[in-house]
XYZ file of C-alpha atoms in Angstrom:
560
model
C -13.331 -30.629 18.142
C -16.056 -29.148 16.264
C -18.064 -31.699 14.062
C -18.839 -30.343 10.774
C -20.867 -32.145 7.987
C -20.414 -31.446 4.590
C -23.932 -30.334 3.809
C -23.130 -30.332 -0.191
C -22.401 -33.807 -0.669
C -23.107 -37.368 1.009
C -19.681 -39.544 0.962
C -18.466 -42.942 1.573
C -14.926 -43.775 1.664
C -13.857 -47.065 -0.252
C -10.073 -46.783 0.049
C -8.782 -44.142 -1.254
C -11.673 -43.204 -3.738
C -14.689 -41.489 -2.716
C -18.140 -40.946 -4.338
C -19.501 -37.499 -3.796
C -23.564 -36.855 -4.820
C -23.256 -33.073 -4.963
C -26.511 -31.514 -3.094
C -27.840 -28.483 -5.752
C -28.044 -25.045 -4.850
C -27.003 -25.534 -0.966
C -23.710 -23.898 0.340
C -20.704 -25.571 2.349
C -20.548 -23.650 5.365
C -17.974 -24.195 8.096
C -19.516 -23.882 12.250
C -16.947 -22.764 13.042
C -17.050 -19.189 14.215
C -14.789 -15.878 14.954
C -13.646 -14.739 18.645
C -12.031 -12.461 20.006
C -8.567 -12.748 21.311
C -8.516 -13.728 25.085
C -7.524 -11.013 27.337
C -6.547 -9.057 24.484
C -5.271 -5.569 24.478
C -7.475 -2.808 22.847
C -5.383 -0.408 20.391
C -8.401 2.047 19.701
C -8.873 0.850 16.442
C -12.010 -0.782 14.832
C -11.016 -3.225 11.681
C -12.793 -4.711 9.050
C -12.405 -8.793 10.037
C -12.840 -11.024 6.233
C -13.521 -13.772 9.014
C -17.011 -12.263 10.196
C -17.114 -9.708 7.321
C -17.891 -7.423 10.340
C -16.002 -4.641 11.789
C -15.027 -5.312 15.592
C -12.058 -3.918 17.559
C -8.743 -4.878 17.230
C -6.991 -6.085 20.433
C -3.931 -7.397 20.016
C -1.889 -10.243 22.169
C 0.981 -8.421 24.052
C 0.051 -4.636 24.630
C 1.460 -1.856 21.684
C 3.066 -5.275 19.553
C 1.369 -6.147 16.386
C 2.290 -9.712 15.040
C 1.443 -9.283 11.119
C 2.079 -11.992 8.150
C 1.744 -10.687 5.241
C 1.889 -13.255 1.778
C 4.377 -11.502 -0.461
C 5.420 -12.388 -4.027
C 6.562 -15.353 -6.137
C 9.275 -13.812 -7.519
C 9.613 -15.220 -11.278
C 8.913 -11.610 -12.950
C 9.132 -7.905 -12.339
C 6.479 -6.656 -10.006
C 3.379 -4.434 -11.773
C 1.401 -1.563 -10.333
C -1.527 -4.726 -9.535
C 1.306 -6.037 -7.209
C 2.002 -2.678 -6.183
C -1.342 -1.283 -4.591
C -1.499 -3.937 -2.837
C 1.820 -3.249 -0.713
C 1.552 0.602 -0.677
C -2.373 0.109 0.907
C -0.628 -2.298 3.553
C 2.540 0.349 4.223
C -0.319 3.196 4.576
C -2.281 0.661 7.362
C 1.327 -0.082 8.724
C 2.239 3.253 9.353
C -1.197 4.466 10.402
C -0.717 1.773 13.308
C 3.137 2.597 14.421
C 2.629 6.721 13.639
C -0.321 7.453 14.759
C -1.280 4.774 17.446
C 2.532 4.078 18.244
C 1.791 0.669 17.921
C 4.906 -1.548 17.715
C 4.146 -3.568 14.480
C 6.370 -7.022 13.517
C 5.601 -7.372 10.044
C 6.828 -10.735 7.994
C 6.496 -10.664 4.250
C 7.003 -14.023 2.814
C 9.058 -14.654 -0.250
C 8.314 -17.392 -2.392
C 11.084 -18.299 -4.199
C 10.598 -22.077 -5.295
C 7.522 -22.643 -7.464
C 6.061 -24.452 -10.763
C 6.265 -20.178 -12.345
C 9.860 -19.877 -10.867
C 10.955 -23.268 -12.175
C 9.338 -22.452 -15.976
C 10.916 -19.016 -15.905
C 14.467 -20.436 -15.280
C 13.837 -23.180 -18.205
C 13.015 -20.580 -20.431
C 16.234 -18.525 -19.956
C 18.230 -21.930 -19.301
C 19.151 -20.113 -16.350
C 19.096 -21.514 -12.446
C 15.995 -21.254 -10.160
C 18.220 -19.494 -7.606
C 19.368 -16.727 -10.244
C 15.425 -16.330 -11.541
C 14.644 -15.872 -7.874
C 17.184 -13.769 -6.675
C 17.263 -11.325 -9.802
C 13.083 -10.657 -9.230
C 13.196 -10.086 -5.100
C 16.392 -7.573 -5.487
C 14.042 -5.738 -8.132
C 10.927 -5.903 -6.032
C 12.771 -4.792 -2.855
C 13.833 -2.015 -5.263
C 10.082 -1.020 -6.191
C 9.286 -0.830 -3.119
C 11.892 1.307 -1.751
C 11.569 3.849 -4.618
C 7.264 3.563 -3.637
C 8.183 4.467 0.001
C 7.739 1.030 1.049
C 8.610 0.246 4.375
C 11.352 -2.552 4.408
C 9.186 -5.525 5.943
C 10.803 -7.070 9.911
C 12.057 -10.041 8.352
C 11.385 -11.435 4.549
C 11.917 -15.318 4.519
C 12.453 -17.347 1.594
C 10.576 -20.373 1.636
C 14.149 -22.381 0.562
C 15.580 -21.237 3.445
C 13.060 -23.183 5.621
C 12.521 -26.500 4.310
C 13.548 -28.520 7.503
C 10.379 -26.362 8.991
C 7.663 -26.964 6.336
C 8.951 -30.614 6.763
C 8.539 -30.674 10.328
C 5.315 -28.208 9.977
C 3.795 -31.465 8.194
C 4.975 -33.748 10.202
C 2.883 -32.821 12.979
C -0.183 -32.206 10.861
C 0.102 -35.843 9.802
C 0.826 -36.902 13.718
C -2.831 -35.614 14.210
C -4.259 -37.704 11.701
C -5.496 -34.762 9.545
C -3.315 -35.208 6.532
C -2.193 -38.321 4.359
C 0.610 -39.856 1.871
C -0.590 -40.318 -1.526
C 1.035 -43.039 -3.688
C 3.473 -41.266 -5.215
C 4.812 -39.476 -2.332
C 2.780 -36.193 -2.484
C 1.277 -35.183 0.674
C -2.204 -33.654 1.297
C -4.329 -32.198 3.883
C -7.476 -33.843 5.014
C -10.004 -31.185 4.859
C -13.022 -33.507 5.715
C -10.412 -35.090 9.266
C -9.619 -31.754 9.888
C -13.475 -30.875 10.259
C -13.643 -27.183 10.422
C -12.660 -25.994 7.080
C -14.454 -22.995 5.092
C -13.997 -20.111 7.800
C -13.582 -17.161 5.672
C -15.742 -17.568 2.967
C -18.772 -19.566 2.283
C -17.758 -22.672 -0.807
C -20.071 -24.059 -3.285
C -21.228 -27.883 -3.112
C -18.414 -30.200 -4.359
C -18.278 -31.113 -7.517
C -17.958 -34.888 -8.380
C -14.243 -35.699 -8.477
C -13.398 -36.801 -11.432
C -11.826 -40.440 -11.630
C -7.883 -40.841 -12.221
C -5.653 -42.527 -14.701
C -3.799 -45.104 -12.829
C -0.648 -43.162 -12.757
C -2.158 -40.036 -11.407
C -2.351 -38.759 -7.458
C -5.501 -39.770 -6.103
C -6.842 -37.174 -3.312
C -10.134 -38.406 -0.921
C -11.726 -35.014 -2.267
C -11.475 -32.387 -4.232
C -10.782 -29.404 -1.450
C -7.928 -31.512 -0.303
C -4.554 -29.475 -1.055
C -1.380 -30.193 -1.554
C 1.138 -29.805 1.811
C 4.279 -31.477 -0.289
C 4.354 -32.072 -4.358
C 6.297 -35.251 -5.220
C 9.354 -34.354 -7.452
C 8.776 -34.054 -11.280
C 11.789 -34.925 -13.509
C 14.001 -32.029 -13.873
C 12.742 -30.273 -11.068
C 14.665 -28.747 -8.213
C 13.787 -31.456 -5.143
C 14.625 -31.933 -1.298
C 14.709 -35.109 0.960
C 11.779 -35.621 2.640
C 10.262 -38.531 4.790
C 7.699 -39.146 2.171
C 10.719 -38.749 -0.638
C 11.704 -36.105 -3.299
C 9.551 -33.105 -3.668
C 8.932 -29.703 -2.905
C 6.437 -27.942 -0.475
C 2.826 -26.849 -1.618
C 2.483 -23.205 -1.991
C 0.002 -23.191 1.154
C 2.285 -24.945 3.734
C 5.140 -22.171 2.779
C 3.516 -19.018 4.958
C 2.122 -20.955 7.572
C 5.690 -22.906 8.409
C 7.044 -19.396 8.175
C 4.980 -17.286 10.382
C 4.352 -19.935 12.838
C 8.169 -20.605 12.807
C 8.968 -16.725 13.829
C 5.628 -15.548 14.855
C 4.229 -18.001 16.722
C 0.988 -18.821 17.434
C -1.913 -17.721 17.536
C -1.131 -14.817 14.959
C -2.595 -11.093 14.969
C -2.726 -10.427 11.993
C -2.592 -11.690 8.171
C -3.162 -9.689 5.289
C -2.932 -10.295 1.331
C -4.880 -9.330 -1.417
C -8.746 -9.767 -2.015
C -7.516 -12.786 -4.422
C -5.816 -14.878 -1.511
C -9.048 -14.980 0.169
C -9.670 -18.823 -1.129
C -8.098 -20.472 -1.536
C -4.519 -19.825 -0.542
C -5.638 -17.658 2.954
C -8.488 -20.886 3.937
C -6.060 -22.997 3.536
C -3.364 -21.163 5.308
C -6.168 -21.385 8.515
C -7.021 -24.996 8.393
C -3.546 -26.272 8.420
C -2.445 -24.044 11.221
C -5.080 -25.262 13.235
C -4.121 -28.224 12.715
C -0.719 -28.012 13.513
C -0.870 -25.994 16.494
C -3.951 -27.892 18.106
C -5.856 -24.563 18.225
C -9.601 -23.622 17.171
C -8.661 -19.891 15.873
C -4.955 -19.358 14.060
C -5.051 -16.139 13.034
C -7.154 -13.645 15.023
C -7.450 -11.037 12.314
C -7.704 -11.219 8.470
C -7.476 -7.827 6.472
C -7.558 -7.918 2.449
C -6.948 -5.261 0.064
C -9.456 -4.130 -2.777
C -7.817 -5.768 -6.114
C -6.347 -2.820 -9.543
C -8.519 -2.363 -12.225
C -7.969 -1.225 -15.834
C -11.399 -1.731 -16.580
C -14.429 -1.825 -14.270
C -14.381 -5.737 -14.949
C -10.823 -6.269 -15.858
C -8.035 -7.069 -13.415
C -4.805 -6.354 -13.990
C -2.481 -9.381 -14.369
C 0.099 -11.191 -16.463
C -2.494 -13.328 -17.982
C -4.494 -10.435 -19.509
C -0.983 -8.543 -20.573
C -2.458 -5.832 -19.488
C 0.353 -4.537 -16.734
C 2.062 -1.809 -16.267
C 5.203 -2.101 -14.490
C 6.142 0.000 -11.502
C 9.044 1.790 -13.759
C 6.606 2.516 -16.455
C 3.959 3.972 -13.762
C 7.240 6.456 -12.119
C 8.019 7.664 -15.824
C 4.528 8.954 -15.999
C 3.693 10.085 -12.443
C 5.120 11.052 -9.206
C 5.326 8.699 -6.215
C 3.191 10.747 -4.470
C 0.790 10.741 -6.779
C 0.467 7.230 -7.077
C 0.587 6.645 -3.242
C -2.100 9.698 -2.795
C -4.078 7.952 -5.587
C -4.158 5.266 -3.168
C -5.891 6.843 -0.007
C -8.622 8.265 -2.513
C -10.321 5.035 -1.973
C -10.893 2.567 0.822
C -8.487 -0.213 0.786
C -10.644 -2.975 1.266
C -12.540 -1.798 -2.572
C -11.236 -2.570 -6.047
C -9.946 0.268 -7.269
C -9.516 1.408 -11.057
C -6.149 3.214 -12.604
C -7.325 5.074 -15.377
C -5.293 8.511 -16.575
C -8.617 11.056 -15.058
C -7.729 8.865 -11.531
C -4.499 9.738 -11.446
C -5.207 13.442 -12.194
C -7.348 13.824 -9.822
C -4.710 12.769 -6.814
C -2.549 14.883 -8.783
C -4.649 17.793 -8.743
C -5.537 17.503 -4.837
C -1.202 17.086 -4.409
C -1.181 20.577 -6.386
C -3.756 22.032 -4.039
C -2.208 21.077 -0.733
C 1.444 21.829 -1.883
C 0.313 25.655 -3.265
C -1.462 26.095 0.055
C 2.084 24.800 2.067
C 4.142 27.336 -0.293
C 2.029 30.565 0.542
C 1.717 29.485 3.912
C 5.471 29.026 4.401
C 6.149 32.240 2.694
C 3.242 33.958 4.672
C 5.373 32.763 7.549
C 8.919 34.080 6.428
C 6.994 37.341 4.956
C 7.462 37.228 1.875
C 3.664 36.807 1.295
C 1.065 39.687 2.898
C -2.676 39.712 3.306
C -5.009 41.069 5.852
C -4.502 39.703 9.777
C -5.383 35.972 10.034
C -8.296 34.305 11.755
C -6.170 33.020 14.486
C -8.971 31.362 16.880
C -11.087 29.852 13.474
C -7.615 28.458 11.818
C -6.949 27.026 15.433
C -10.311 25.725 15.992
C -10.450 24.237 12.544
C -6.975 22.323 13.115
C -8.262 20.734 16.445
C -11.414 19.937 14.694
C -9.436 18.127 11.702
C -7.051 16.545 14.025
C -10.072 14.771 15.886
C -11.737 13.801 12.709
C -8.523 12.212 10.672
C -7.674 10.107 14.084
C -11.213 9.120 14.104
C -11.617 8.061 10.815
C -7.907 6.313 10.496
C -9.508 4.659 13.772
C -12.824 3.736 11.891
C -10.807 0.602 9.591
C -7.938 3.052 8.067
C -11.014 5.260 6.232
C -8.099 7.420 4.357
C -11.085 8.898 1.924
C -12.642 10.708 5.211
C -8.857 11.709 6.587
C -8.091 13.285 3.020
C -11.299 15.017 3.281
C -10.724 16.499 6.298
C -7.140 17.694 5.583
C -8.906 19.330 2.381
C -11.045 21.477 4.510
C -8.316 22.984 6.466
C -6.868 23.564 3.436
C -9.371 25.292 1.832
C -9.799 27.492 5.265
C -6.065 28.361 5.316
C -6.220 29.697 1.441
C -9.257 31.767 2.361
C -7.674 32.746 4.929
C -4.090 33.734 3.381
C -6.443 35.208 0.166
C -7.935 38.176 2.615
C -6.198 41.217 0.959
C -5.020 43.869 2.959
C -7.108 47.464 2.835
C -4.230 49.138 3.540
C -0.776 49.202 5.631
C -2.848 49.241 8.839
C -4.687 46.058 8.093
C -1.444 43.917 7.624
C -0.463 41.276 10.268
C 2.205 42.537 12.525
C 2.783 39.327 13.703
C 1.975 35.794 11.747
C 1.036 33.929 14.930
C 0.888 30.814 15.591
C -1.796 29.229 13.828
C -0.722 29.016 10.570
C 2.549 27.418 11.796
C 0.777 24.525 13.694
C -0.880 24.035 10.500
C 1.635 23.372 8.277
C 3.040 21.145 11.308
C 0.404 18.825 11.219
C -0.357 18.685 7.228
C 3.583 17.618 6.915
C 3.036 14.947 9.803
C -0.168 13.496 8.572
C 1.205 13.754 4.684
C 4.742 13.149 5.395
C 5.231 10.563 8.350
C 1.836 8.903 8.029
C 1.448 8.424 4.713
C 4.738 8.893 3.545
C 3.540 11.540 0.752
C 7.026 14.175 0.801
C 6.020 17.884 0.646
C 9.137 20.070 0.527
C 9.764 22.354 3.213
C 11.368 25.470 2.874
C 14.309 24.393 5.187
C 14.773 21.402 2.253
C 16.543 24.189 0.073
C 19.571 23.993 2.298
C 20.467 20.279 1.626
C 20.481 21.569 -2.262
C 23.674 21.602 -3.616
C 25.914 24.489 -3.244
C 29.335 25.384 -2.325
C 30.400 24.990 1.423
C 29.438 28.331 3.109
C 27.079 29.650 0.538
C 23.238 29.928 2.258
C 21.105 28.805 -0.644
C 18.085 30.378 1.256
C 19.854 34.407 0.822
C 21.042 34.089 -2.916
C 17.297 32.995 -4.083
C 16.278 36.177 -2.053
C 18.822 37.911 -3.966
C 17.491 36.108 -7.405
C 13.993 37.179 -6.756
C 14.675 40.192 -6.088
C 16.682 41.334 -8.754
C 13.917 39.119 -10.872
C 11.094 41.348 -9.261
C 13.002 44.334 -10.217
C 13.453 43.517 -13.871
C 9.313 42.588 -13.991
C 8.380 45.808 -12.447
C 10.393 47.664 -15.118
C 9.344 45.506 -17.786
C 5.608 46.256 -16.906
C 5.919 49.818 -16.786
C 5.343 49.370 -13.152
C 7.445 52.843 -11.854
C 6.503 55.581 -10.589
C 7.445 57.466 -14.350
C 5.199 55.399 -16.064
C 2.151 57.264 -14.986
C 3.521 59.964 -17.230
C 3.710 58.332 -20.458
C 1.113 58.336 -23.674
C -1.218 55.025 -23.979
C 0.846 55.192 -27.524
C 4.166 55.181 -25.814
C 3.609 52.956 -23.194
C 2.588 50.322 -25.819
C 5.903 50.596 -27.436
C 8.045 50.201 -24.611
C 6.289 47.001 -23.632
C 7.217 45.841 -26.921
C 10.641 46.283 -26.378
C 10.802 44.792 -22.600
C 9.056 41.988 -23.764
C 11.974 40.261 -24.090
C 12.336 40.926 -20.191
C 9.408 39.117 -19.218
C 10.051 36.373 -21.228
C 13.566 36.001 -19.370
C 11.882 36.304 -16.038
C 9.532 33.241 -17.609
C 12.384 31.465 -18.598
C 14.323 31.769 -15.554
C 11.056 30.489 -13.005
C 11.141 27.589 -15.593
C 14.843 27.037 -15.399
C 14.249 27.067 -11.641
C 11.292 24.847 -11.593
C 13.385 22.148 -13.384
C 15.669 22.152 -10.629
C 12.880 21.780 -8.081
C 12.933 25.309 -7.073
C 9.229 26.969 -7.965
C 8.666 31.037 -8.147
C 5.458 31.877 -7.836
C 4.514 36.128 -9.279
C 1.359 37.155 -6.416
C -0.599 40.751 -7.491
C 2.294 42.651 -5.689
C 4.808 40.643 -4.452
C 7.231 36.941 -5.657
C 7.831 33.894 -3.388
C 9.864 31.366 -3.967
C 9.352 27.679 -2.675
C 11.342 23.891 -3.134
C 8.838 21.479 -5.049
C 8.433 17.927 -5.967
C 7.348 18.621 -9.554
C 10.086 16.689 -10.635
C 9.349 12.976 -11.352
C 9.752 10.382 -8.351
């Protein structure tokens, strides 16, 4: 075992009390040090590591299996959009890994369902813990779903594994490295266990305060609790030690040793966790399963902002709740608002952040429409660019794999996409000189295109762009093809325009004096052609009026 000295303080142990002279201005740091997992496998991906605050590959135990923990929430209130960003960055990494590196990935979220929040909630309704507990996870597993969410592998409850965390101790106390206090609480011995401090540097001690005589005495103040003695009126299990409860550490690391094994891949959480839930998740894992490195990879997510100093949480009331957020915005906005910035930086929700997502969502979907009706010729312009559009794909296809490679950069992968983009609509806005410049055939290109945005948008990120195949699982009555009447409909509309602009041929030979009185009485016309798109567009159908032509397209615009 590695010998660490506690360069902040100088103690001496006199029973159970210890007296700490804090060194100023030096920093606890831990020897202990980072490596790589032996005979790992290599997955082509490079990830940012909290434990050397370094990017280095990430190799994985068994070849195309991930083993991923992730903490998930104490569920004594609904989930808010802080909660939120948290799990939809995670699902984007997720799916990155099983989509695009078909990577097999086991994910665990832990629930915790037992704690001093929980127990509070339930006194204030004069409810059950068990009813507080179950009524929150069935409404986060809800929020997640409606975010696009991946469902995790398995989501214990800590309750469910209390003969674990028991044993989990057990064996941590077997090796000397935690102890009994006098009223039956249980804590970890972080000077015994020697190696503590891993993932982020911690300040000099601070003197610990002396106790009343009824109060727990710990041997210092980083010690933390592995088992909380039972409080009157609490909820309590049997233990060797007596009534109590586990710590909030102890739950994860009985869990995802108990179905993950040891040593783990990967553990994630947010920024928050860091210290000291996530340190002390490490320590007590190493203790338990005699091993120098736990967990061979820990990822954290940037924290939500409302202000450039102001997290969002319960204790500044200033949440919004994941309903609130889908009466105001899309899913896919809020998910796309989520690859405009790295994962692993705080990220602010303001109303200009969310329109801007929204506005790049526009952009890509009106590109997808005139491309798909470019495709089923409905749309014309000059002949396409065929070996720049298929150059530029290849190109784009290298550099979003690259950068999803390069620690899940999602800013540099949206940035590419935007490029083809913006190529494909200069493309598709080349107007035709005449009949002899029009494409004869659409080729290929433009297809392969839209093939790839949908994949990258659709099954990567899980951001849903409607195809036009999408209006045939619209309802309508068995045998009817939705795809021929809205033909029919913008046809007939396109007729009723053209006459309502004076468009025909006979309109050449009418006064400027005439012509302005007609329009005033077809008005009415166009505004029934406006109604109708709007009609339309309500029911997730969207016309869109080009210089000399209509196409018609399914949309998301409505809400969720």
């Amino acid at each position: 075992m590695v010998v660490v000295r506690c360069l902040g303080c100088l103690t001496q142990r006199r029973g159970l009390k210890v007296l700490l002279a804090p060194v100023r201005h030096r920093r606890w740091h831990s020897t202990g040090s980072w490596v790589p997992p032996t005979e790992g496998h290599d997955t082509g991906i490079t990830i940012y590591n909290t434990a050397t605050q370094t990017k280095v590959p990430l190799l994985t135990q068994y070849e195309g299996l991930v083993s991923w923990y992730s903490c998930g929430p104490t569920v004594y209130d609904s989930a808010h959009i802080g909660h939120a960003i948290t799990y939809v960055r995670q699902d984007i990494i997720r799916r990155i890994m099983s989509r695009l590196f078909d990577l097999n990935v086991i994910m665990i979220v832990g629930i915790t369902d037992i704690d001093d929040k929980i127990i509070k909630r339930a006194q204030e309704l004069r409810v059950s813990v068990q009813d507080v507990s179950e009524k929150y996870e069935r409404e986060f597993f809800s929020d997640m779903d409606r975010l696009r969410v991946c469902r995790p592998s398995i989501a214990p409850r800590v309750t469910q594994h209390i003969p674990h965390i028991i044993s989990f101790i057990e064996r941590i106390l077997g090796r000397s490295m935690a102890y009994v206090a006098q009223d039956g609480s249980v804590y970890f011995d972080t000077e015994a266990y020697g190696d503590y401090g891993k993932l982020i540097p911690l300040p000099p001690l601070p003197p610990l305060r002396r106790p009343h005589a009824e109060e727990t005495v710990k041997k210092s103040e980083r010690d933390f609790a592995l088992w909380k003695a039972a409080k009157s009126g609490e909820p309590y299990w049997e233990s060797p030690w007596g009534k109590g409860r586990p710590g909030w550490h102890i739950e994860c690391s009985a869990m995802a040793s108990h179905i993950l094994g040891a040593p783990l891949d990967l553990h994630s959480g947010g920024m928050d966790l860091i210290f000291s839930h996530h340190e002390n998740e490490e320590a007590q894992c190493c203790a338990h399963h005699h091993l120098k490195q736990w967990c061979n990879y820990w990822i954290h997510t940037g924290l939500l902002y409302t202000k450039m100093e102001e997290k969002m949480s319960k204790s500044l009331s200033n949440t919004i709740t994941v309903n609130q957020l889908l009466n105001q915005h899309s899913i896919n906005t809020f998910r796309f608002y989520c690859l405009l910035s790295h994962y692993r930086n705080k990220i602010l929700y303001t109303p200009a952040c969310m329109s801007q997502a929204n506005a790049h969502l526009k952009r890509i979907q009106s590109f997808l429409q005139d491309a798909n009706a470019y495709i089923n010729g409905q749309y014309k312009c000059a002949a396409l660019d065929e070996p720049a559009l298929k150059q530029k794909l290849s190109e784009t296809r290298l550099k979003v794999k690259r950068s999803l490679a390069d620690d899940f950069d999602t800013v540099k992968a949206v940035d590419a996409v935007m490029e083809l983009v913006s190529l494909g609509n200069k493309e598709l806005q080349k107007k035709p000189e005449g009949s002899s410049s029009l494409s004869w055939s659409v080729g290929s290109s433009m297809v392969s295109i839209c093939s790839y945005i949908h994949f990258i948008m659709d099954d990567v990120f899980a951001i849903s762009f409607p195809k036009v195949s999408d209006a045939s699982s619209l309802s309508m009555k068995e045998g009817v093809e939705l795809t021929e009447v809205l033909d029919a409909v913008i046809r007939l509309r396109g007729d009723v325009r053209t006459f309502a602009l004076l468009q025909g041929t006979h309109s050449q030979d009418l006064s400027p004096s005439e012509k302005e009185v007609k329009m005033k009485e077809r008005r009415p016309l166009l505004k029934a052609c406006d109604d109708l798109r709007k009609d339309l567009l309500k029911n997730g159908l969207q016309i869109k009026d080009h210089p000399k032509h209509t196409s018609w397209a399914v949309t998301d615009e409505r809400k969720g």
